[in-house]
Amino acid sequence: MSRRKKLFPCGHRGYGQVCHRCAQKEADKQEKRQLKHQWEATFTEDTINLRELPKNVVLKARTIIRSLERRTNYREFHGKRLRHNRFVISIPVTRNYRLLCRDYGSWIIPEEVVSHEEYNVCKPGGS
Ligand SMILES: [Zn+2]
């Protein structure tokens, strides 16, 4: 048997029946697709919509939401009541995102995560 490299239809050269470079690339693509699928599936567990947010924001927001469910005080996350609406509590998730929660008296319910820009827009006379 000759050990000379074969020219595959894809243009790569190598040994064997199939091009290993292309087979590896295809396997990587499959794996990436699967990871993306697994990641997307995690959103069905969330009580609020966290899709479209950067991954680190999603993970941080989930940590805060879970703590609030365990009745951790929002002040521990540096949450503050909005000046113009005392029933809304804004908790910083990252430098650019805020988790808005509504105060129902004995508990608070997370409502949405907004970017710093959106958050400023909904502030009356916002800066
Ligand atoms: Zn190839």
CSV table of C-alpha atoms and ligand atoms in Angstrom, one decimal:
chain,number,residue,atom,x,y,z
A,1,MET,CA,0.0,0.0,0.0
A,2,SER,CA,1.3,3.4,-0.9
A,3,ARG,CA,1.7,6.0,1.8
A,4,ARG,CA,1.5,8.8,-0.6
A,5,LYS,CA,-0.8,11.6,0.3
A,6,LYS,CA,-4.1,11.6,-1.5
A,7,LEU,CA,-5.8,14.7,-2.9
A,8,PHE,CA,-9.3,14.8,-1.6
A,9,PRO,CA,-12.2,16.5,-3.5
A,10,CYS,CA,-12.1,19.3,-0.9
A,11,GLY,CA,-8.6,20.2,-2.0
A,12,HIS,CA,-6.8,19.0,1.2
A,13,ARG,CA,-4.2,16.3,1.0
A,14,GLY,CA,-3.9,13.5,3.4
A,15,TYR,CA,-4.1,9.7,4.1
A,16,GLY,CA,-7.1,7.5,4.4
A,17,GLN,CA,-10.6,7.4,3.0
A,18,VAL,CA,-11.8,10.8,4.2
A,19,CYS,CA,-10.2,14.1,4.7
A,20,HIS,CA,-9.4,14.3,8.4
A,21,ARG,CA,-9.2,18.1,8.4
A,22,CYS,CA,-12.7,18.4,7.0
A,23,ALA,CA,-14.1,15.6,9.3
A,24,GLN,CA,-12.7,17.4,12.3
A,25,LYS,CA,-14.1,20.7,11.2
A,26,GLU,CA,-17.5,19.1,10.8
A,27,ALA,CA,-17.3,17.5,14.2
A,28,ASP,CA,-16.4,20.8,15.8
A,29,LYS,CA,-19.4,22.4,14.1
A,30,GLN,CA,-21.7,19.7,15.4
A,31,GLU,CA,-20.4,20.2,18.9
A,32,LYS,CA,-20.8,23.9,18.8
A,33,ARG,CA,-24.4,23.5,17.5
A,34,GLN,CA,-25.1,21.1,20.3
A,35,LEU,CA,-23.7,23.5,23.0
A,36,LYS,CA,-25.8,26.3,21.5
A,37,HIS,CA,-28.8,24.0,21.7
A,38,GLN,CA,-28.1,23.1,25.3
A,39,TRP,CA,-27.7,26.8,26.2
A,40,GLU,CA,-30.9,27.8,24.5
A,41,ALA,CA,-32.7,25.0,26.4
A,42,THR,CA,-31.7,26.6,29.8
A,43,PHE,CA,-34.0,29.7,29.0
A,44,THR,CA,-37.1,27.6,29.4
A,45,GLU,CA,-36.3,27.4,33.2
A,46,ASP,CA,-36.2,31.1,33.6
A,47,THR,CA,-39.1,33.0,35.2
A,48,ILE,CA,-38.4,36.1,33.1
A,49,ASN,CA,-37.1,36.4,29.5
A,50,LEU,CA,-33.3,36.5,29.5
A,51,ARG,CA,-32.8,35.6,25.8
A,52,GLU,CA,-30.8,38.0,23.7
A,53,LEU,CA,-28.7,39.0,26.7
A,54,PRO,CA,-24.9,38.4,26.9
A,55,LYS,CA,-24.1,35.1,28.5
A,56,ASN,CA,-22.4,36.7,31.6
A,57,VAL,CA,-25.5,38.9,32.2
A,58,VAL,CA,-27.8,35.8,31.9
A,59,LEU,CA,-25.7,33.9,34.5
A,60,LYS,CA,-25.4,36.8,36.9
A,61,ALA,CA,-29.1,37.6,36.6
A,62,ARG,CA,-30.0,34.0,37.4
A,63,THR,CA,-27.9,34.0,40.5
A,64,ILE,CA,-29.6,37.2,41.7
A,65,ILE,CA,-33.1,35.9,40.8
A,66,ARG,CA,-32.4,32.6,42.6
A,67,SER,CA,-31.2,34.5,45.7
A,68,LEU,CA,-34.3,36.7,45.7
A,69,GLU,CA,-36.5,33.6,45.6
A,70,ARG,CA,-34.7,32.4,48.7
A,71,ARG,CA,-35.6,35.8,50.2
A,72,THR,CA,-32.2,37.3,50.2
A,73,ASN,CA,-32.6,41.1,50.6
A,74,TYR,CA,-32.2,43.0,47.4
A,75,ARG,CA,-30.0,45.5,49.2
A,76,GLU,CA,-27.3,42.8,49.4
A,77,PHE,CA,-27.1,43.2,45.6
A,78,HIS,CA,-27.0,47.0,45.9
A,79,GLY,CA,-30.6,47.2,44.7
A,80,LYS,CA,-32.3,50.5,45.0
A,81,ARG,CA,-35.9,51.7,44.7
A,82,LEU,CA,-36.6,54.0,41.8
A,83,ARG,CA,-37.0,57.6,42.8
A,84,HIS,CA,-40.2,58.1,40.7
A,85,ASN,CA,-41.7,54.7,41.4
A,86,ARG,CA,-41.0,53.3,44.9
A,87,PHE,CA,-42.5,49.9,44.0
A,88,VAL,CA,-39.8,49.2,41.4
A,89,ILE,CA,-36.4,48.1,42.6
A,90,SER,CA,-33.4,48.3,40.3
A,91,ILE,CA,-30.6,45.8,41.0
A,92,PRO,CA,-27.3,46.1,39.1
A,93,VAL,CA,-26.5,42.9,37.3
A,94,THR,CA,-23.3,44.1,35.5
A,95,ARG,CA,-22.1,47.6,34.9
A,96,ASN,CA,-24.4,47.8,31.9
A,97,TYR,CA,-27.5,45.9,32.9
A,98,ARG,CA,-30.2,46.3,35.6
A,99,LEU,CA,-32.7,43.8,36.9
A,100,LEU,CA,-36.0,45.5,37.6
A,101,CYS,CA,-38.2,43.9,40.2
A,102,ARG,CA,-41.6,44.9,41.5
A,103,ASP,CA,-42.3,45.1,45.2
A,104,TYR,CA,-45.4,43.3,46.3
A,105,GLY,CA,-45.0,44.1,49.9
A,106,SER,CA,-43.8,40.9,51.5
A,107,TRP,CA,-41.9,39.7,48.4
A,108,ILE,CA,-40.4,41.1,45.3
A,109,ILE,CA,-40.8,39.6,41.8
A,110,PRO,CA,-38.2,40.0,39.1
A,111,GLU,CA,-39.7,41.5,36.0
A,112,GLU,CA,-37.0,42.2,33.4
A,113,VAL,CA,-33.4,42.8,32.7
A,114,VAL,CA,-32.8,46.1,30.9
A,115,SER,CA,-29.6,47.6,29.5
A,116,HIS,CA,-28.3,50.8,31.1
A,117,GLU,CA,-29.5,52.8,28.0
A,118,GLU,CA,-33.1,51.4,28.1
A,119,TYR,CA,-33.1,52.0,31.9
A,120,ASN,CA,-32.3,55.6,31.5
A,121,VAL,CA,-34.9,56.1,28.8
A,122,CYS,CA,-37.7,54.9,31.1
A,123,LYS,CA,-36.6,57.3,33.8
A,124,PRO,CA,-38.8,60.4,33.5
A,125,GLY,CA,-36.7,63.4,32.6
A,126,GLY,CA,-33.9,60.8,32.4
A,127,SER,CA,-30.3,61.9,32.0
B,1,ZN,ZN,-10.7,18.6,3.5
